[in-house]
Amino acid sequence: MKKVSIIAHSHWDREWYLPYEQHHMRLVELMDDLLELFETDPDFNSFHLDGQTIILDDYLQVRPEKKALVQKYITEGKLKIGPFYILQDDFLTSSESNTRNMLIVMDESKKWGVPVQLGYFPDTFGNMGQTPQMMKQAGLDVAAFGRGVKPTGFDNVVINDEKYASQYSEMWWEGPDGSKILGLLFANWYSNGNEIPVEKEAAKAFWAKKLADAETYASTDHLLMMNGCDHQPVQKDLSKAIAVANELYPEIEFVHTDFDTYLTGLKEALPADLSTVTGELTSQETDGWYTLANTASARIYLKQWNTRVSRQLENIAEPLATMAYEVTKEYPHDSLRYTWKTLMQNHPHDSICGCSVDEVHREMMPRFEKANEVGKFVADEAARQLIAAIDTASLPGNGIPFVVFNTNGSEKTGLATIRLEIKRLPFASGLPETLYQTLKAEDFPTFSVKNSKGEVVLAEIKDDGVEFGYDLPKDRFRQPFMARYARVEIPMEAMTGLSWETFMLVETEKNLQEASDELINELEGTMENEYLKVTIASNGILTVLDKETNHTYHDLLNFEDVGDLGNEYIFKQPTNDQPIYSKNSQATVKTLNNTASYGEIEVTQQLDIPISMDERLEEEQKAVVEFRYRKAERSKKLAPFTLTTKILLEKGSRQLKFTTHFDNQMKDHRLRVLFPTGIETTVHYADSIYEVVERPNTTDGAWENPTNAQHQHAFVNVKDQRQGVTVANFGLNEYEILPEDTTIALTLLRSVGELGDWGYFPTPEAQCLGEQVVEYALSFHGSANAVQTYHEAMTFQVPFSTYQTDRHQGSLPLTHCFADLEGEKVALTAFKRNEATSEIVTRVYNLTNEQTTFNLTIPNQIPHVCNLIEEISDAKPTKVVAPYEIISYRWQKGN
């Protein structure tokens, strides 16, 4: 007997085509109606609260008096909650963000009741390949999703993309590590049972179509009907509608149920011939237009802020607080939970993807800023507590002590920069303007930097002026002052991860630093260190010699600008539009800094580009002409578009770093920077969620979109058996591999003027007008050290943390490595404390598709294997990590 399981729900985009508070008030109405329906209709079985518990926070913020009633219906099993905090875009949020979305809310859900045992991804824009492993490590064995797989059905539709195809709406989903879960595709979308009629003739017509549609893809007699849609009000007469359906179809059982009950019956009936899909699920429609990958370049400023805050929390605040716990026995659990939840409020797929109306993204900025400030406060407090315990009194000689932390899990090479206060005059000692002038008139002393052994180290020391400042003591009122500052830059070479080193700025009669060669040869137009020789042509194009492989790369740093008549979701270049390249113009090249520590050159280029699309685009947008069929072209009116790029090469670094500034006053265009590799290969590698994923360079024959944008987090890599190129980025999540010279094309800006999707929603702020700054880097490798460039790319996103201190006694050494991680082929993503026990929690994953080994040690700590939600298992700690495996430990005190 066929069984139709009807699940009432509302897919609640927290913000999208309306500002947050507009959706918020409608959410309050939905919840009010729902609670009333529970009270008045005993046959209304349950309501699926869209897998996200933030709905409870949002509702109770307005209706706090309803908390007991909400609790009642969660306890009774009528209100189904969890297992996530928000419905994120998993490709644009970090590995740890995806985990914390489960970790935080598994804990919160259990305070309310048992969360739904289903990984719920109804509308993520593609699904991450490690979902099966992550779900299993969270105790879930099923994931439901709406995108990423093409169902073929019983008509056996032939498609060329078998990796993303399934005959049924049910399938096995296997991750790259071999983990396998049941995948449930909303083949007829998550609204296939929406607004069920009560009137019999209308109900017959409704069910005739809906049953046939579901039976086309269902592998069993258990048919799923999702009674709801985006922001859908609850159907108050659902019980009556179900009764009518049972009357009309006595041979079919229609039930109002929940996911847990439905899945129990489904699992018992699954056939043996289910398809298996593997890894990333990114093919919604095989013509390639609606994979929505271009959301990675919509409103790039959001992605930059997300990277900044994610790195501040994961790689700076949490590691410092974890180390400081050994001194204070305190950990800021509440502050970190608050800031993580604040950050994750920006992670829903319509938020972080940049595909909402302007009001939505305007409101996101204060959330990013708030989360970042809390992260900075946590980091600064932890560093202050740690440094107070470092025995700086043991430093040889006299001077101004300061501490450099590498809070990355990997070693890091690059400049550590600190602004040191060399003299202070408190306001209590005179008028502010007098104090300012007094300090400004003094000669800047000659300084050197010494390490903890008293050895002079290479450093650049500059006068950084006089400035107002203040202290906020813990035990008295604020203390304002004027101070004179020195800016100190130290090239740190291969500084160990999770470590600190103490230095001292000392005043000397002459510079004690030994003379070293400068890195820039202005006569030859080159910059050079131990690993790279860079030649800059008159048009700004770079030629780079990788000294380790003796291979030369040409035509690097070529900027490309094209038109874009698409929307926040999808890029579309106008027909007959020709790219405009920086290599076709002259550049101005200027040396900014030329020292033994680093060389920095500024390259300025001017492109003459169209000011916008022509007037036809606005008319086509208003008429809701689908972007593929628009006829608009770029305007014939041109204006100068100036790109200023600072190129930085540091001593001891294999990375060439770039910072590009531009004032964008043009509309409807896309800017990319191109790095031809000249490497012949059919695949490339990119940093994704707990995975360095291998992706093909080309698409299959069904793909009609002339572009093939992809997601990344920290890097993309192209390599063969002899050499390779890695492009790192900071918050630039979109790239494409171009067939000509296997070019890595990194998107720096995409300017569009509408949301897109189902109507016309103007978004003038998505044009991203105004000053923009983007950061990226380039590194090279030989046959054996590609993974090293991956680590370099990840640490590129996390600066050294530097703090000034004074001379004081303490129990901690001047130089110390808190935890030692051996094994280059693994990456550390978490170094934090468990909320219940304050035990250290670490997490690593295998960067490769090969079995490897690693050894993580923390003095006086014993590791215990745990899952992603930090539950200790019976498994034994291991030094062997399987391909793509994620391993988490909780550490307990030992000898």
CSV table of C-alpha atoms in Angstrom, one decimal, residues 603-834:
chain,number,residue,atom,x,y,z
A,603,VAL,CA,52.4,49.1,-10.3
A,604,THR,CA,49.7,51.5,-11.6
A,605,GLN,CA,47.7,50.6,-14.7
A,606,GLN,CA,44.8,52.5,-16.3
A,607,LEU,CA,42.2,50.7,-18.4
A,608,ASP,CA,39.6,52.6,-20.4
A,609,ILE,CA,36.4,50.6,-19.9
A,610,PRO,CA,32.6,51.2,-20.5
A,611,ILE,CA,30.9,53.0,-17.7
A,612,SER,CA,28.0,50.5,-17.7
A,613,MET,CA,25.8,48.4,-19.8
A,614,ASP,CA,23.6,50.4,-22.3
A,615,GLU,CA,20.1,51.6,-21.5
A,616,ARG,CA,18.5,48.3,-22.7
A,617,LEU,CA,19.6,46.4,-19.7
A,618,GLU,CA,17.4,48.3,-17.2
A,619,GLU,CA,14.3,47.7,-19.5
A,620,GLU,CA,15.2,44.0,-19.8
A,621,GLN,CA,15.5,43.8,-16.0
A,622,LYS,CA,12.2,45.6,-15.4
A,623,ALA,CA,10.5,43.2,-17.9
A,624,VAL,CA,12.1,40.3,-16.0
A,625,VAL,CA,13.7,39.0,-19.2
A,626,GLU,CA,15.8,36.0,-18.3
A,627,PHE,CA,19.4,36.9,-18.3
A,628,ARG,CA,20.3,34.4,-21.1
A,629,TYR,CA,18.0,36.2,-23.5
A,630,ARG,CA,19.0,39.8,-22.9
A,631,LYS,CA,20.3,41.9,-25.8
A,632,ALA,CA,21.9,44.7,-24.0
A,633,GLU,CA,25.6,45.6,-24.7
A,634,ARG,CA,28.2,47.6,-22.9
A,635,SER,CA,28.0,51.3,-23.2
A,636,LYS,CA,30.0,53.0,-25.9
A,637,LYS,CA,31.1,55.7,-23.3
A,638,LEU,CA,34.4,54.9,-21.8
A,639,ALA,CA,36.1,56.1,-18.6
A,640,PRO,CA,39.5,55.5,-17.0
A,641,PHE,CA,39.6,52.6,-14.5
A,642,THR,CA,42.9,52.8,-12.5
A,643,LEU,CA,44.4,49.7,-10.8
A,644,THR,CA,47.2,50.2,-8.3
A,645,THR,CA,48.9,47.0,-7.2
A,646,LYS,CA,51.5,46.7,-4.5
A,647,ILE,CA,53.8,43.7,-5.0
A,648,LEU,CA,55.5,42.4,-1.9
A,649,LEU,CA,58.4,39.9,-1.8
A,650,GLU,CA,59.7,39.0,1.7
A,651,LYS,CA,63.0,37.5,2.8
A,652,GLY,CA,62.7,33.7,3.1
A,653,SER,CA,59.3,33.6,1.5
A,654,ARG,CA,58.2,31.5,-1.5
A,655,GLN,CA,55.1,33.7,-1.9
A,656,LEU,CA,54.7,36.8,-4.0
A,657,LYS,CA,52.0,38.9,-2.4
A,658,PHE,CA,49.7,41.4,-4.1
A,659,THR,CA,47.4,44.1,-2.8
A,660,THR,CA,45.3,45.8,-5.5
A,661,HIS,CA,43.5,49.1,-4.9
A,662,PHE,CA,40.9,50.6,-7.3
A,663,ASP,CA,38.0,53.1,-7.1
A,664,ASN,CA,35.2,51.3,-8.9
A,665,GLN,CA,32.8,53.9,-10.5
A,666,MET,CA,31.8,51.5,-13.3
A,667,LYS,CA,28.7,49.4,-13.4
A,668,ASP,CA,27.8,46.0,-14.8
A,669,HIS,CA,31.2,44.5,-15.2
A,670,ARG,CA,33.6,41.8,-13.9
A,671,LEU,CA,37.3,42.2,-13.0
A,672,ARG,CA,39.7,39.3,-12.8
A,673,VAL,CA,43.4,38.8,-12.5
A,674,LEU,CA,45.0,36.1,-14.7
A,675,PHE,CA,47.9,33.8,-13.9
A,676,PRO,CA,48.8,31.6,-16.9
A,677,THR,CA,50.5,28.5,-15.7
A,678,GLY,CA,51.4,26.8,-19.0
A,679,ILE,CA,51.0,23.4,-17.3
A,680,GLU,CA,49.3,20.7,-19.3
A,681,THR,CA,46.8,18.9,-17.0
A,682,THR,CA,43.1,18.0,-17.1
A,683,VAL,CA,42.5,18.7,-13.4
A,684,HIS,CA,43.2,21.2,-10.7
A,685,TYR,CA,42.9,21.4,-6.9
A,686,ALA,CA,41.1,23.8,-4.6
A,687,ASP,CA,40.6,24.3,-0.9
A,688,SER,CA,37.1,23.4,0.1
A,689,ILE,CA,35.4,22.2,3.3
A,690,TYR,CA,37.8,19.8,5.1
A,691,GLU,CA,39.1,18.8,1.7
A,692,VAL,CA,41.5,19.8,-1.1
A,693,VAL,CA,39.1,18.8,-3.9
A,694,GLU,CA,40.2,17.6,-7.3
A,695,ARG,CA,38.1,19.2,-10.0
A,696,PRO,CA,38.2,18.8,-13.8
A,697,ASN,CA,39.4,21.8,-15.9
A,698,THR,CA,36.7,21.3,-18.5
A,699,THR,CA,32.9,20.5,-18.6
A,700,ASP,CA,31.0,17.8,-20.4
A,701,GLY,CA,29.1,18.2,-23.6
A,702,ALA,CA,25.8,19.1,-21.9
A,703,TRP,CA,27.3,22.2,-20.3
A,704,GLU,CA,26.1,25.2,-22.3
A,705,ASN,CA,27.4,28.0,-20.0
A,706,PRO,CA,30.7,29.3,-21.6
A,707,THR,CA,32.1,29.9,-18.1
A,708,ASN,CA,32.7,27.5,-15.3
A,709,ALA,CA,33.3,29.4,-12.1
A,710,GLN,CA,34.2,27.4,-9.0
A,711,HIS,CA,34.4,28.0,-5.2
A,712,GLN,CA,37.5,28.1,-3.1
A,713,HIS,CA,38.5,29.2,0.4
A,714,ALA,CA,42.2,29.8,0.7
A,715,PHE,CA,43.7,28.6,-2.7
A,716,VAL,CA,43.6,27.0,-6.1
A,717,ASN,CA,46.4,24.9,-7.4
A,718,VAL,CA,47.4,23.7,-10.9
A,719,LYS,CA,50.2,21.1,-11.1
A,720,ASP,CA,51.8,18.3,-13.1
A,721,GLN,CA,54.5,15.8,-12.1
A,722,ARG,CA,57.3,18.4,-12.3
A,723,GLN,CA,55.9,21.8,-11.0
A,724,GLY,CA,52.9,23.7,-10.0
A,725,VAL,CA,51.4,27.1,-9.2
A,726,THR,CA,49.2,28.0,-6.2
A,727,VAL,CA,47.1,31.2,-6.1
A,728,ALA,CA,46.1,32.2,-2.6
A,729,ASN,CA,43.5,34.7,-1.7
A,730,PHE,CA,41.8,36.7,1.1
A,731,GLY,CA,38.0,36.5,0.8
A,732,LEU,CA,38.1,36.1,-3.0
A,733,ASN,CA,36.1,32.9,-3.3
A,734,GLU,CA,35.6,32.6,-7.0
A,735,TYR,CA,38.0,31.3,-9.6
A,736,GLU,CA,38.0,29.7,-13.0
A,737,ILE,CA,40.5,27.6,-14.9
A,738,LEU,CA,40.8,28.9,-18.5
A,739,PRO,CA,41.9,26.4,-21.1
A,740,GLU,CA,44.4,28.8,-22.7
A,741,ASP,CA,47.7,28.1,-21.0
A,742,THR,CA,45.8,26.5,-18.1
A,743,THR,CA,45.2,30.0,-16.6
A,744,ILE,CA,44.0,30.6,-13.1
A,745,ALA,CA,41.5,33.4,-13.3
A,746,LEU,CA,40.8,35.0,-9.9
A,747,THR,CA,37.7,37.2,-9.6
A,748,LEU,CA,38.4,40.5,-7.9
A,749,LEU,CA,35.1,42.2,-8.4
A,750,ARG,CA,31.7,41.6,-9.9
A,751,SER,CA,29.3,44.6,-10.3
A,752,VAL,CA,25.6,43.9,-11.0
A,753,GLY,CA,22.4,45.8,-10.4
A,754,GLU,CA,19.7,43.3,-9.5
A,755,LEU,CA,19.0,40.4,-7.3
A,756,GLY,CA,17.7,38.1,-10.0
A,757,ASP,CA,15.6,34.9,-9.5
A,758,TRP,CA,11.8,35.2,-9.7
A,759,GLY,CA,11.2,38.9,-10.1
A,760,TYR,CA,12.8,42.3,-10.5
A,761,PHE,CA,14.6,43.5,-7.3
A,762,PRO,CA,17.0,46.4,-8.0
A,763,THR,CA,20.2,46.2,-6.0
A,764,PRO,CA,22.3,49.3,-6.8
A,765,GLU,CA,24.7,48.6,-3.9
A,766,ALA,CA,25.6,45.3,-5.6
A,767,GLN,CA,27.5,47.4,-8.1
A,768,CYS,CA,30.1,47.8,-5.3
A,769,LEU,CA,30.9,51.3,-6.2
A,770,GLY,CA,33.7,53.1,-4.4
A,771,GLU,CA,37.2,52.2,-3.1
A,772,GLN,CA,38.1,48.5,-3.1
A,773,VAL,CA,41.1,46.6,-1.8
A,774,VAL,CA,41.8,43.0,-2.6
A,775,GLU,CA,44.6,40.7,-1.5
A,776,TYR,CA,46.0,37.6,-3.1
A,777,ALA,CA,49.3,35.8,-3.5
A,778,LEU,CA,51.2,33.5,-5.8
A,779,SER,CA,53.6,30.7,-5.1
A,780,PHE,CA,55.3,27.9,-7.0
A,781,HIS,CA,56.4,24.4,-6.2
A,782,GLY,CA,58.3,21.4,-7.5
A,783,SER,CA,57.1,17.8,-7.8
A,784,ALA,CA,57.1,17.1,-4.1
A,785,ASN,CA,56.1,20.2,-2.2
A,786,ALA,CA,52.6,21.3,-3.4
A,787,VAL,CA,51.2,20.8,0.1
A,788,GLN,CA,53.7,23.3,1.4
A,789,THR,CA,52.1,26.0,-0.8
A,790,TYR,CA,48.7,25.0,0.6
A,791,HIS,CA,49.9,25.8,4.1
A,792,GLU,CA,51.4,29.0,2.9
A,793,ALA,CA,48.0,30.0,1.4
A,794,MET,CA,46.2,29.2,4.6
A,795,THR,CA,48.6,31.2,6.7
A,796,PHE,CA,48.4,34.1,4.2
A,797,GLN,CA,45.0,34.7,5.7
A,798,VAL,CA,46.2,34.9,9.3
A,799,PRO,CA,48.7,37.6,10.3
A,800,PHE,CA,51.2,37.3,13.2
A,801,SER,CA,49.8,38.6,16.4
A,802,THR,CA,52.1,41.1,18.1
A,803,TYR,CA,52.0,42.8,21.5
A,804,GLN,CA,54.1,45.2,23.5
A,805,THR,CA,54.9,44.4,27.1
A,806,ASP,CA,57.2,45.4,29.9
A,807,ARG,CA,59.9,43.7,32.0
A,808,HIS,CA,58.3,41.4,34.6
A,809,GLN,CA,58.9,38.1,36.2
A,810,GLY,CA,56.9,35.1,35.1
A,811,SER,CA,56.7,31.3,34.8
A,812,LEU,CA,56.5,31.0,31.1
A,813,PRO,CA,59.6,30.9,28.8
A,814,LEU,CA,60.5,33.7,26.4
A,815,THR,CA,60.1,31.3,23.4
A,816,HIS,CA,57.7,28.5,23.5
A,817,CYS,CA,55.8,26.1,21.2
A,818,PHE,CA,52.5,25.2,22.9
A,819,ALA,CA,51.6,22.3,20.7
A,820,ASP,CA,53.7,20.4,18.1
A,821,LEU,CA,52.1,19.2,14.9
A,822,GLU,CA,54.3,16.9,12.7
A,823,GLY,CA,53.0,15.9,9.3
A,824,GLU,CA,52.8,18.4,6.5
A,825,LYS,CA,49.9,16.6,4.7
A,826,VAL,CA,47.4,17.5,7.4
A,827,ALA,CA,46.0,20.9,8.3
A,828,LEU,CA,44.8,22.0,11.8
A,829,THR,CA,41.4,23.7,11.7
A,830,ALA,CA,40.5,23.8,15.4
A,831,PHE,CA,42.4,24.6,18.6
A,832,LYS,CA,39.8,25.5,21.2
A,833,ARG,CA,38.2,24.4,24.4
A,834,ASN,CA,35.2,22.1,25.0
